[in-house]
Structure formats: C-alpha cells, structure tokens
XYZ file of C-alpha atoms in Angstrom:
434
model
C -18.601 102.250 360.080
C -20.721 99.028 360.252
C -22.631 98.875 356.960
C -25.184 96.442 355.879
C -25.912 96.314 352.204
C -29.192 94.487 350.923
C -29.417 93.408 347.227
C -31.501 90.751 345.656
C -28.516 88.931 344.066
C -24.756 88.713 344.507
C -21.996 87.217 342.465
C -20.957 84.766 341.256
C -24.640 83.435 341.559
C -26.205 86.532 339.818
C -24.148 88.738 337.778
C -26.525 91.218 336.238
C -25.445 95.044 336.261
C -26.895 95.885 340.008
C -25.376 92.747 341.430
C -21.910 93.545 339.736
C -21.873 97.147 340.956
C -22.904 96.250 344.573
C -20.063 93.569 344.771
C -17.548 96.332 343.768
C -19.109 98.791 346.265
C -19.058 96.117 349.200
C -15.678 95.211 348.347
C -14.535 98.562 348.243
C -15.973 99.674 351.226
C -14.550 96.514 353.468
C -11.199 98.161 352.802
C -12.110 100.765 355.637
C -15.468 99.516 357.013
C -17.096 96.303 358.361
C -19.218 95.330 355.623
C -22.188 92.614 355.634
C -24.703 91.753 352.673
C -28.218 90.478 353.056
C -28.949 88.578 349.633
C -30.942 85.745 348.296
C -30.475 82.141 346.812
C -33.206 80.090 345.274
C -32.782 76.434 346.154
C -35.807 74.263 346.313
C -33.926 71.388 348.020
C -33.351 73.577 351.034
C -35.800 74.879 353.381
C -37.635 78.024 352.758
C -36.356 81.041 354.152
C -33.490 79.183 355.635
C -30.373 81.405 356.028
C -26.624 80.832 355.309
C -23.659 82.952 356.445
C -20.527 82.799 354.379
C -17.815 85.178 353.009
C -17.627 86.910 349.559
C -15.796 84.473 347.545
C -13.583 87.123 346.190
C -13.222 89.261 349.328
C -13.424 87.400 352.804
C -13.818 90.864 354.615
C -17.227 90.887 353.063
C -19.843 88.791 355.060
C -22.906 87.457 353.083
C -25.993 86.438 354.707
C -28.012 84.564 352.032
C -31.908 83.818 352.735
C -33.503 80.825 350.681
C -36.508 82.051 348.621
C -37.316 79.742 345.815
C -38.480 81.979 342.952
C -41.204 79.534 341.504
C -42.935 79.643 344.850
C -42.750 83.576 345.771
C -42.257 85.137 342.340
C -44.962 87.730 343.386
C -44.591 87.983 346.939
C -43.130 91.502 347.943
C -43.416 90.968 351.949
C -41.982 88.108 353.722
C -42.807 88.283 357.431
C -40.513 85.365 358.430
C -37.646 87.256 356.437
C -38.478 90.281 358.182
C -37.785 88.386 361.652
C -34.541 87.043 360.516
C -33.458 90.713 359.584
C -34.553 91.688 362.803
C -31.936 89.278 364.490
C -29.355 90.351 362.221
C -29.875 94.040 362.987
C -29.756 93.131 366.796
C -26.467 91.308 366.353
C -24.619 93.320 363.885
C -25.816 96.734 364.932
C -25.298 98.574 361.596
C -24.590 102.379 361.634
C -26.167 102.449 358.068
C -28.026 100.313 355.727
C -27.844 100.689 352.005
C -30.570 99.031 349.852
C -29.742 98.152 346.393
C -32.876 96.092 345.584
C -35.495 94.455 347.488
C -37.464 92.463 344.485
C -37.530 88.751 345.747
C -36.801 89.632 349.309
C -39.424 91.924 351.295
C -40.094 95.332 351.157
C -40.992 95.518 354.766
C -37.256 95.166 355.375
C -37.335 99.163 355.039
C -39.955 99.154 358.190
C -37.652 96.932 360.092
C -34.685 99.018 359.465
C -36.503 102.349 360.319
C -37.850 101.118 363.530
C -34.422 100.656 364.683
C -33.426 104.509 363.848
C -30.926 103.098 361.309
C -30.400 105.627 358.189
C -31.374 103.964 355.097
C -29.935 104.955 351.442
C -31.601 103.312 348.383
C -29.713 103.110 345.179
C -32.411 102.910 342.206
C -31.224 100.468 339.656
C -34.372 100.566 337.685
C -38.303 101.311 337.872
C -39.241 98.628 340.406
C -40.622 100.906 342.931
C -42.540 102.817 340.378
C -43.639 99.547 338.211
C -44.394 96.314 339.721
C -42.330 94.435 337.002
C -39.417 96.901 337.142
C -38.967 97.882 333.371
C -42.024 99.198 332.053
C -42.473 96.661 329.772
C -45.769 94.647 329.317
C -45.615 91.173 329.466
C -49.188 90.312 328.227
C -50.227 93.348 326.028
C -54.185 93.347 325.816
C -54.145 94.371 322.282
C -54.065 91.445 319.959
C -51.727 93.082 317.447
C -49.338 94.616 320.153
C -45.768 94.474 319.783
C -44.381 91.573 321.773
C -42.935 92.943 324.945
C -44.610 96.415 324.409
C -43.265 99.433 326.041
C -45.299 101.027 328.844
C -45.425 104.747 329.402
C -46.816 104.691 333.054
C -48.029 102.762 335.742
C -51.838 102.149 336.247
C -53.315 99.746 338.578
C -55.964 98.381 336.069
C -53.604 98.087 333.168
C -50.984 96.496 334.991
C -53.522 93.748 335.873
C -54.600 93.250 332.236
C -51.236 93.822 330.479
C -48.696 92.078 333.075
C -50.653 89.859 335.407
C -53.220 88.224 332.997
C -50.669 85.223 333.037
C -52.134 84.618 336.206
C -55.794 84.533 335.094
C -57.591 81.364 335.348
C -58.282 81.717 331.641
C -61.934 81.213 331.705
C -63.883 83.864 329.801
C -66.481 84.217 332.193
C -64.080 84.911 335.076
C -62.056 87.277 333.446
C -63.664 90.289 335.215
C -63.245 88.629 338.532
C -59.471 87.983 337.558
C -59.014 91.725 336.514
C -60.550 93.074 339.579
C -58.519 90.799 341.720
C -55.104 91.497 340.533
C -55.962 95.376 339.962
C -56.625 95.238 343.729
C -53.304 93.610 344.201
C -51.328 96.113 342.140
C -53.033 98.819 343.790
C -52.146 97.428 347.333
C -48.665 96.803 346.064
C -48.231 100.464 345.282
C -49.886 101.927 348.205
C -47.410 99.883 350.463
C -44.369 100.892 348.215
C -45.386 104.764 348.642
C -45.355 104.179 352.496
C -42.096 102.321 352.539
C -40.442 104.843 350.467
C -41.330 107.723 352.904
C -38.968 105.608 355.501
C -35.918 105.967 353.247
C -33.580 108.637 354.239
C -31.726 109.314 350.640
C -32.027 107.850 347.175
C -29.079 107.586 344.757
C -29.803 107.758 341.001
C -27.080 106.670 338.675
C -28.405 108.472 335.884
C -29.885 112.069 335.489
C -32.874 110.129 333.610
C -33.614 107.977 336.213
C -33.511 110.816 338.694
C -35.839 113.194 336.817
C -38.287 110.400 336.185
C -38.606 109.235 339.680
C -38.955 112.960 340.866
C -41.448 113.990 337.913
C -43.577 110.773 337.782
C -43.160 109.152 341.235
C -43.019 112.398 343.154
C -39.725 111.603 345.346
C -38.744 115.026 346.982
C -35.907 116.141 344.739
C -34.062 116.982 348.102
C -34.072 113.322 348.931
C -32.376 112.020 345.749
C -28.763 112.491 344.502
C -27.445 111.872 341.054
C -24.325 109.769 341.394
C -23.140 107.479 338.517
C -21.430 104.279 339.356
C -17.758 103.788 340.218
C -15.414 101.528 338.542
C -12.117 99.697 339.390
C -10.310 101.149 336.194
C -7.190 98.702 336.953
C -9.653 96.005 335.436
C -10.185 98.012 332.319
C -6.655 98.616 331.147
C -4.287 97.301 328.177
C -6.814 96.498 325.630
C -5.156 95.125 322.583
C -7.478 94.305 319.604
C -6.799 90.674 318.567
C -5.070 91.202 314.954
C -6.319 89.963 311.744
C -10.127 89.649 312.549
C -13.009 90.888 310.817
C -15.010 94.086 311.959
C -16.653 92.231 315.169
C -19.837 93.443 317.044
C -20.108 92.464 320.637
C -23.375 92.036 322.845
C -22.518 91.473 326.599
C -25.322 90.694 328.996
C -28.024 88.426 330.060
C -30.126 86.314 327.851
C -33.716 87.937 328.221
C -36.178 89.723 325.787
C -35.848 93.026 327.314
C -32.296 93.292 326.563
C -33.149 93.093 322.936
C -30.875 90.522 321.630
C -33.487 89.311 319.366
C -33.345 92.598 317.554
C -29.503 92.673 317.355
C -29.535 89.227 315.731
C -32.151 90.287 313.215
C -30.190 93.584 312.351
C -26.940 91.495 311.953
C -28.852 89.198 309.399
C -29.234 92.625 307.258
C -25.655 93.738 307.158
C -23.704 93.398 304.056
C -19.815 92.510 304.365
C -17.524 90.798 306.301
C -18.345 90.803 309.981
C -19.057 88.722 313.243
C -21.314 89.043 316.047
C -20.240 87.679 319.364
C -22.656 87.169 322.166
C -21.711 86.622 325.663
C -23.751 85.592 328.778
C -24.982 82.891 330.898
C -27.174 80.604 329.059
C -30.924 80.834 330.143
C -32.464 77.476 328.662
C -35.450 78.706 327.255
C -34.413 82.149 326.531
C -31.065 81.143 324.837
C -32.706 78.507 322.886
C -35.396 80.955 321.499
C -32.703 83.324 320.414
C -30.732 80.574 318.686
C -33.753 79.645 316.826
C -34.045 83.311 315.867
C -30.478 83.102 314.656
C -31.220 79.786 312.921
C -33.555 81.703 310.415
C -30.859 83.443 308.878
C -28.718 82.245 305.872
C -26.431 79.661 306.684
C -23.552 82.023 305.808
C -24.769 84.483 308.349
C -25.270 82.001 311.129
C -21.728 81.170 310.895
C -20.753 84.372 311.850
C -22.344 84.525 315.182
C -20.713 83.118 318.085
C -22.080 82.434 321.308
C -19.738 82.734 324.471
C -20.218 81.668 328.112
C -20.247 84.071 331.033
C -16.969 85.602 331.642
C -15.338 86.418 334.789
C -15.710 90.436 335.591
C -11.827 90.612 336.100
C -11.349 89.129 332.812
C -13.528 91.465 331.001
C -10.885 93.102 328.770
C -8.759 89.851 327.912
C -11.748 87.538 327.272
C -14.145 90.054 325.836
C -13.029 93.525 324.914
C -10.009 92.327 322.991
C -12.129 90.665 320.591
C -14.669 93.172 319.629
C -14.726 96.584 317.580
C -17.829 97.813 319.013
C -20.389 97.099 321.710
C -23.956 97.085 321.039
C -26.621 97.612 323.706
C -29.791 96.868 321.936
C -32.367 96.847 325.097
C -35.940 97.534 324.457
C -36.368 98.697 327.980
C -35.180 102.315 328.962
C -32.041 101.176 330.744
C -30.883 103.885 333.365
C -26.897 103.595 333.270
C -25.612 100.084 331.923
C -21.977 99.144 333.218
C -21.298 97.684 329.793
C -21.763 101.250 328.211
C -19.214 102.510 330.816
C -16.611 99.676 330.497
C -16.705 99.878 326.296
C -16.144 103.798 326.727
C -13.329 103.501 329.376
C -11.322 101.139 326.791
C -12.251 103.475 324.057
C -14.807 101.293 322.056
C -17.540 103.051 320.442
C -21.141 102.029 321.537
C -24.371 101.485 319.397
C -27.273 101.861 321.587
C -30.918 103.192 321.697
C -32.087 106.701 321.814
C -33.787 106.339 324.889
C -33.337 106.439 328.726
C -29.934 106.544 330.223
C -28.264 104.854 327.219
C -28.723 107.989 325.509
C -27.442 109.931 328.409
C -24.101 108.307 328.265
C -23.840 107.841 324.504
C -24.094 110.844 322.162
C -24.683 110.308 318.439
C -21.752 110.647 316.533
C -19.762 111.841 319.295
C -18.900 108.520 321.282
C -20.883 106.032 319.610
C -23.974 105.816 317.633
C -27.767 105.951 318.465
C -30.589 103.924 316.614
C -34.409 104.568 316.933
C -35.576 102.646 319.896
C -36.836 99.150 319.232
C -36.266 99.390 315.523
C -34.427 96.731 313.813
C -33.736 98.391 310.547
C -32.362 101.483 312.233
C -30.224 99.421 314.451
C -29.004 97.800 311.260
C -28.384 100.975 309.594
C -25.972 102.309 312.255
C -24.042 98.900 312.733
C -23.677 99.190 308.686
C -21.977 102.511 308.969
C -19.172 101.419 311.290
C -18.890 98.362 309.305
C -18.425 100.445 306.064
C -16.148 103.014 307.829
C -14.031 101.217 310.590
C -12.206 104.540 310.849
C -15.261 106.031 312.386
C -15.709 103.349 314.861
C -12.052 104.463 316.239
C -12.732 108.140 316.099
C -15.900 107.532 318.224
C -14.460 105.326 320.463
C -11.559 107.585 321.258
C -13.710 110.249 322.920
C -14.794 107.842 325.645
C -17.057 109.075 328.687
C -18.728 112.467 328.048
C -19.048 113.404 331.442
C -15.287 113.890 332.225
C -12.775 116.035 330.196
C -10.347 113.274 329.872
C -12.804 110.468 328.720
C -12.325 108.296 331.725
C -15.362 106.891 333.697
C -15.587 107.526 337.480
C -12.996 105.439 339.426
C -14.045 103.242 342.345
C -11.931 105.251 344.837
C -13.528 108.821 344.072
C -17.012 106.940 343.967
C -16.467 105.219 347.490
C -15.491 108.656 348.797
C -18.893 110.161 347.524
C -20.668 107.245 349.294
C -18.938 107.705 352.335
C -19.668 111.344 352.646
C -23.526 110.473 352.011
C -23.322 107.772 354.711
C -21.723 110.427 357.096
C -23.920 113.177 356.368
C -27.257 110.929 357.249
C -25.548 109.753 360.388
C -24.694 113.240 361.523
C-alpha cells in the first residue's frame, strides 16, 4: 500500500508520545509498504510554508515532507490554505491509498477536506482531546477565578468559558474592552468547534489507544461508536529487554517526559521534598528554557540535602531507554495534572517490570491498578503522591512485587508488540479500502 501519515511533529525534532509512536508505526509499516509523512518544523529563518523532503534519519524507506510553520506567528491558526494547496500537490504525485492522521495541531484541519475530496480513506488516531478542546488537554490556561488552582482542570468544552479561561491571554488588557474581547474569542472558539465537527464527519475511522479516551469521545463528543476502535499502542519489545538495575544505588524515582506544567513535574518535586529516607529523584527530558528554569527554581526551595538528591538528565535516545534510563530507577512516576490517555512511558515501565506511581485519572488509571502493578495517588494532590512514594521507599519489596505483574491487559504481563499492532493497523486499512 501507499500510506500517507500526518503528524504535527516527528523525531528527533519532536519527541513527545504521539510523535514517538508515529515514528515507530511508520518505520514498521515501511517494511512492507511505501510510507510518506507530512509533518512540520518551526524555523523563523526560513520562508513560511516552504517544504523540505528528506528521509527519516533512522529509516530511509520513510520519506518525510516537512512544512515550515513558525509557531510564534501561527500558534492559533488551525486552517492554512497555502499548506492545503501543497498537500494537494503531494496527493496528486504520491497518490496514497490511505491517509492516517495522528494530529493536526500546528498544521491545517482542512487537510481532511482535501483528502476526502480525492476519495481517499482517512484513519485518525486520537492521542488527546484536541478535537474536543481547542487546547487539547482540558486544562485552563487563565482561570477566571482569582483563587483558582494554577492550570485548573476543565470538565467540559464551552465556547465562552474557553474564551475567558484559556484565551484571555490574547485580550487587550483594557477593562473597558473586556466584553469586546470575550465576544470575539467566544465567536472564534465557536467557529473552530463548528469547523471541527464538520471535519470529523469526513474521517472514515478513529482509533482510541485507551478505553477512557474511546468512551469520552463517544459520550461527550458524539463520535459514532461504530466509527471508533479501541487499539492500544504497539511497541518494539526488543528495545525493552535486558534491564539490569545498577547495583548499590539508593531507591530511585524516575520521571521521563517533557518539561511542561501539565506533566505535573512541579508536584513530583514538591512530593519528593516530603519524603523521609535515603532516596533519589532522576528527571529526564529535553530542557525547555523557561519551563525547566521554573522547575529548578521550585527544586531550589527544598532543603540543600534534598536538592542534592535530585538529578537532571538530558533527553535520551529511544533506542537507549533501558540502558540510559530504566536501569537507573526503581519506580517510574507519571504525575500528570491532565487526564492522559495511554502514556508510552507507563507501558515501557510495565514491560521491564517496573512499578508505576500515577494519578487515579484517565487512561493512567486504566493501565495502572492500585496495589496490583503500581500505586495510584489522588489526582493533582502533592500529599497523596508523597504518601504513595513513601510506601515504596519504606518497602522496596512491595515495589518489586508490583512491578512483577506488568501489563494488566495481557495474561503474561507483556505490552502489545509492534508486529501484532501493525497487523491490526493493516487489517483496518484493508477493511476501509474494500
């Protein structure tokens, strides 16, 4: 088959979960099919909307088409006619049999209409709530209440609420213009949501990598349940073998991911400061100047002896995850303050039989069951997180017992392997083609 994948970022330039999964998928499909990828870069020194074609640095059989859309200029644009036009040229020259969308944020939602107009089947993997929520995570950026929790949790999308709680950062700031600003951004959100609802009608099938995400899109966003399939991610299990814990190290908690507020690293640092006993916290991830400095400032408020036990590591190669990261930790902590759907890091930890501490929320609680293969803390509660971390610190044997169970959705504790996952994806493609 000729397969076109669309994803808003691609490794090594972007390394969050949806991007890493998309690369694994494309590299796997390229063993049997012709695979092209449309993705983005953000280079303010290159011409806007210019395209580059190059191979995947790890797999030359995957062809990347990177369009330049500098984020500081187009952060809130969701339709790009010039980019749509370029996609049209690619559709004509490559003539894909099927298009698989992973994310359209920072690209153009009108891609869907361009593809549907050519009669090409469209598959869409749901990685978050971006179709349902303009900001993608149901986290409020500018809560209207003065004493509201920072990065407040949001229970549902509503046009005016989105304007006031998430887009107030684009208001003029003048009190006498506030009503005008609210009205404008309310209309903007309304138009965006109406457009998205029209777009999703043109998608042939959706994939949800967690049942939580499946249920939420069907119940709250009215996606037809016969157009959505639950299918967890697949992994290259060879990359997750031969874990050997480094000897003579104190009990070590590990965080693996991006340095952004919604990942809850700030809560993890605060919880670590409450622990009693000899332990370490290792934090891996690509530094983001303002965010990383802010996190390190939080760490600097802890007693010097506690600060000395927090170590910051740079981003790692996904192929070196076991040797560079998992060999150094006794527990992986996923402290996200948004309701994540199916975090890759949880699966990877479970595969090497490490326990996971995470929130009792969303897909995190779907893949980690309390006192079965990990521990759950009360969502967004620093004290509850510290309590569960202290339990494993006090009883390392409990950590080993929980870690031994692995992935609950399989009898042998192993997470889905990439080969089986690819077969499921191919079957879905063929069903839509026929």
